[in-house]
Short mmCIF file of C-alpha atoms in Angstrom, two decimals:
data_model
loop_
_atom_site.label_atom_id
_atom_site.label_comp_id
_atom_site.label_asym_id
_atom_site.label_seq_id
_atom_site.Cartn_x
_atom_site.Cartn_y
_atom_site.Cartn_z
CA MET A 955 31.92 -24.01 -57.83
CA ARG A 956 32.42 -25.89 -54.54
CA ALA A 957 34.57 -23.06 -53.21
CA ASN A 958 31.80 -20.56 -53.96
CA ARG A 959 29.27 -22.73 -52.15
CA ALA A 960 31.56 -23.02 -49.13
CA VAL A 961 32.06 -19.25 -49.00
CA GLY A 962 28.31 -18.70 -49.37
CA GLY A 963 27.59 -21.13 -46.52
CA LEU A 964 30.11 -19.41 -44.28
CA ILE A 965 28.48 -16.04 -44.92
CA VAL A 966 25.04 -17.47 -43.98
CA LEU A 967 26.42 -18.85 -40.71
CA LEU A 968 28.07 -15.54 -39.82
CA VAL A 969 24.86 -13.59 -40.47
CA ALA A 970 22.83 -16.04 -38.37
CA GLY A 971 25.33 -15.76 -35.53
CA LEU A 972 25.18 -11.98 -35.56
CA ALA A 973 21.37 -12.09 -35.49
CA LEU A 974 21.36 -14.39 -32.45
CA ASN A 975 23.83 -12.11 -30.64
CA CYS A 976 21.61 -9.11 -31.30
CA VAL A 977 18.55 -10.92 -29.91
CA GLY A 978 20.50 -11.99 -26.84
CA ASP A 979 21.81 -8.48 -26.23
CA SER A 980 18.30 -7.04 -26.63
CA THR A 981 16.81 -9.52 -24.15
CA THR A 982 19.56 -8.85 -21.60
CA ALA A 983 19.11 -5.10 -21.99
CA GLY A 984 15.38 -5.47 -21.42
CA GLN A 985 15.93 -7.53 -18.26
CA ASP A 986 18.47 -5.01 -16.96
CA ALA A 987 16.04 -2.15 -17.60
CA ALA A 988 13.26 -3.99 -15.74
CA ALA A 989 15.60 -4.62 -12.81
CA ASP A 990 16.37 -0.92 -12.60
CA VAL A 991 12.70 0.11 -12.16
CA ASP A 992 12.25 1.76 -8.76
CA LEU A 993 8.97 0.60 -7.15
CA THR A 994 9.41 2.69 -4.01
CA GLY A 995 6.16 4.44 -3.11
CA THR A 996 3.94 2.05 -5.07
CA GLU A 997 1.37 -0.36 -3.59
CA SER A 998 2.84 -3.25 -1.53
CA HIS A 999 6.36 -1.77 -1.81
CA PRO A 1000 8.50 0.32 0.58
CA CYS A 1001 7.47 3.90 1.39
CA PHE A 1002 9.57 6.89 0.42
CA ALA A 1003 12.23 8.02 2.89
CA ASN A 1004 9.89 10.74 4.21
CA GLY A 1005 7.20 8.20 5.11
CA THR A 1006 4.89 8.90 2.15
CA CYS A 1007 3.65 6.93 -0.87
CA ASP A 1008 2.21 7.61 -4.30
CA GLN A 1009 -1.17 9.37 -4.39
CA GLY A 1010 -4.00 7.26 -2.98
CA LEU A 1011 -1.73 5.08 -0.83
CA GLU A 1012 -0.91 5.21 2.88
CA CYS A 1013 2.39 4.26 4.52
CA ILE A 1014 1.84 1.57 7.18
CA SER A 1015 4.92 0.07 8.85
CA GLN A 1016 7.01 1.44 5.96
CA VAL A 1017 4.92 -0.39 3.32
CA CYS A 1018 2.52 1.40 0.92
CA VAL A 1019 -1.07 0.18 1.32
CA ASN A 1020 -4.32 1.14 -0.43
CA LEU A 1021 -6.80 1.74 2.42
CA ASP A 1022 -9.44 3.61 0.42
CA GLY A 1023 -10.23 1.03 -2.22
CA GLY A 1024 -10.69 -2.68 -2.83
CA SER A 1025 -12.65 -5.28 -0.90
CA ASP A 1026 -12.39 -5.66 2.86
CA GLY A 1027 -10.60 -8.98 2.36
CA ALA A 1028 -8.00 -7.43 0.09
CA THR A 1029 -7.51 -4.56 2.51
CA ASP A 1030 -7.07 -6.92 5.47
CA SER A 1031 -4.45 -8.84 3.51
CA ALA A 1032 -2.59 -5.65 2.62
CA ILE A 1033 -2.61 -4.47 6.22
CA ASN A 1034 -1.35 -7.81 7.48
CA ASP A 1035 1.37 -7.95 4.80
CA ALA A 1036 2.48 -4.45 5.76
CA SER A 1037 2.64 -5.43 9.41
CA ASP A 1038 4.68 -8.55 8.60
CA ALA A 1039 7.09 -6.55 6.43
CA GLY A 1040 7.58 -3.90 9.13
CA ALA A 1041 8.33 -6.24 12.04
CA ASP A 1042 11.48 -4.29 12.94
CA VAL A 1043 10.00 -0.81 12.49
CA ALA A 1044 9.38 1.54 15.44
CA PHE A 1045 5.84 2.39 16.53
CA ASP A 1046 4.20 4.78 14.10
CA PHE A 1047 0.83 6.17 15.22
CA ALA A 1048 -0.75 8.76 12.96
CA CYS A 1049 -3.89 8.66 15.10
CA SER A 1050 -5.23 7.12 18.32
CA ALA A 1051 -8.92 7.95 17.92
CA PRO A 1052 -11.45 8.37 15.07
CA CYS A 1053 -10.35 10.91 12.45
CA SER A 1054 -12.16 13.74 10.73
CA GLY A 1055 -14.16 13.32 7.55
CA GLY A 1056 -15.95 10.22 8.78
CA LYS A 1057 -12.76 8.15 8.79
CA VAL A 1058 -11.70 5.70 11.50
CA CYS A 1059 -8.32 5.26 13.16
CA CYS A 1060 -7.20 2.01 11.53
CA GLY A 1061 -4.25 0.22 13.07
CA THR A 1062 -2.17 -2.92 13.10
CA ILE A 1063 -0.64 -4.57 16.16
CA ASP A 1064 1.90 -7.36 15.68
CA THR A 1065 2.54 -9.44 18.82
CA THR A 1066 4.48 -12.47 19.98
CA GLY A 1067 4.38 -14.59 23.12
CA SER A 1068 1.43 -16.11 24.97
CA PHE A 1069 -1.98 -14.52 25.51
CA PRO A 1070 -2.89 -12.51 27.56
CA GLY A 1071 0.72 -11.38 27.89
CA CYS A 1072 1.34 -10.74 24.18
CA SER A 1073 4.41 -8.57 23.62
CA VAL A 1074 4.01 -5.95 20.90
CA THR A 1075 6.79 -6.04 18.30
CA THR A 1076 5.45 -3.29 16.01
CA ALA A 1077 2.30 -1.23 15.69
CA SER A 1078 0.99 1.63 13.58
CA SER A 1079 -2.19 3.51 12.73
CA VAL A 1080 -3.56 5.72 9.96
CA CYS A 1081 -6.87 7.42 9.17
CA ALA A 1082 -8.93 5.34 6.73
CA LEU A 1083 -12.49 4.84 5.53
CA GLY A 1084 -14.49 2.51 7.75
CA SER A 1085 -15.29 0.28 4.77
CA ALA A 1086 -11.57 -0.27 4.27
CA CYS A 1087 -10.78 -1.10 7.90
CA THR A 1088 -12.16 -4.38 9.17
CA SER A 1089 -11.19 -5.36 12.72
CA SER A 1090 -9.61 -8.77 13.12
CA ILE A 1091 -8.25 -9.42 16.61
CA LEU A 1092 -6.89 -12.88 17.31
CA THR A 1093 -8.99 -14.55 20.00
CA LEU A 1094 -6.91 -15.65 22.97
CA SER A 1095 -3.65 -15.85 21.00
CA CYS A 1096 -0.81 -13.61 19.78
CA GLY A 1097 -0.01 -12.59 16.20
CA VAL A 1098 -1.02 -9.89 13.71
CA ASN A 1099 -4.15 -7.93 14.60
CA ALA A 1100 -6.12 -5.35 12.59
CA VAL A 1101 -7.88 -2.90 14.93
CA ARG A 1102 -9.88 0.30 15.15
CA PHE A 1103 -8.68 2.54 17.96
CA CYS A 1104 -11.49 4.26 19.84
CA THR A 1105 -12.38 6.59 22.72
CA GLN A 1106 -16.09 5.79 23.15
CA ALA A 1107 -18.56 3.02 22.38
CA ALA A 1108 -20.09 5.02 19.53
CA ASP A 1109 -16.81 4.70 17.63
CA CYS A 1110 -17.30 0.94 17.31
CA THR A 1111 -19.88 0.14 14.65
CA GLU A 1112 -18.85 -3.27 13.24
CA SER A 1113 -21.73 -5.65 13.92
CA GLY A 1114 -20.36 -8.70 12.07
CA ASP A 1115 -22.96 -11.45 12.07
CA GLY A 1116 -24.33 -10.29 15.41
CA SER A 1117 -22.46 -12.88 17.48
CA ALA A 1118 -20.23 -12.21 20.49
CA GLU A 1119 -17.21 -13.31 18.44
CA THR A 1120 -17.68 -11.13 15.35
CA SER A 1121 -19.38 -7.97 16.64
CA TYR A 1122 -16.62 -5.43 17.28
CA ASP A 1123 -19.00 -3.03 19.01
CA HIS A 1124 -17.21 -2.61 22.37
CA CYS A 1125 -14.61 0.10 23.06
CA CYS A 1126 -12.34 -1.46 25.67
CA THR A 1127 -8.85 -1.39 27.12
CA LEU A 1128 -6.17 -3.38 25.28
CA ASN A 1129 -5.39 -5.66 28.22
CA GLY A 1130 -4.20 -8.53 26.02
CA PHE A 1131 -1.15 -6.59 24.81
CA LYS A 1132 1.95 -5.36 26.61
CA PRO A 1133 3.55 -2.51 24.62
CA PRO A 1134 6.50 -0.50 25.98
CA SER A 1135 5.23 2.16 28.38
CA ASP A 1136 6.90 4.98 26.42
CA ALA A 1137 5.50 4.03 22.99
CA GLY A 1138 2.51 6.38 23.14
CA PHE A 1139 0.36 3.32 22.54
CA PRO A 1140 -3.43 3.95 22.23
CA THR A 1141 -5.26 2.60 25.26
CA HIS A 1142 -8.60 1.51 23.73
CA ALA A 1143 -9.74 -0.39 20.64
CA CYS A 1144 -12.98 -1.78 19.30
CA MET A 1145 -13.31 -5.45 20.16
CA SER A 1146 -15.75 -8.30 20.45
CA GLN A 1147 -17.39 -9.38 23.69
CA THR A 1148 -15.43 -12.64 23.49
CA PHE A 1149 -12.06 -10.88 23.33
CA ALA A 1150 -13.03 -8.32 25.96
CA SER A 1151 -14.05 -11.05 28.42
CA GLY A 1152 -11.06 -13.26 27.67
CA SER A 1153 -8.55 -10.46 28.18
CA GLY A 1154 -10.24 -8.98 31.24
CA ALA A 1155 -10.68 -5.69 29.42
CA THR A 1156 -12.58 -2.73 30.86
CA CYS A 1157 -15.08 -1.34 28.37
CA VAL A 1158 -16.24 2.25 28.06
CA THR A 1159 -19.73 2.80 29.46
CA GLY A 1160 -22.31 2.14 26.79
CA GLY A 1161 -20.20 -0.46 25.00
CA ASP A 1162 -21.27 -3.43 27.10
#
């Protein structure tokens, strides 16, 4: 009788061990499958090799960003994250002035150094809806800037709260930045009166 009980107990232990091994193997397989998922081309992940992303996303500094949807704050964050991630990427300008279809030329400029001699490390631009492109130029300092490139004062329509610091309604020269001369860098961007004055920028007639 005792021998039968011992054999029965051994069988129970073996079955339990096999069950645990199966669960472990299943969990490991699931983790391996998740690790193999390719996120290239999806939001906040690297662009495809040809510089494109999944439908509805734009490639900025080799990172896929949603410029046509979401709140301005979320868009600003995405643009800044893309600029940070692409710090060693060459200049990539898809536009240098307002685009067709009512879109604006939305860009990022990442700089280092001391204002007003900020050195540009990477910069890019893409056509986007105005509601998804909020200018944010650092005042009298270097770092990551979100800009709207322009050719005339009428291109700059961000009124902010009406103050000289938040109204990006001047189309002026980018005097605060020093990009390489051969980068094809746009010459004008919408900026506030405070930034224009502090950088010694020359504004297009009608923007003052």
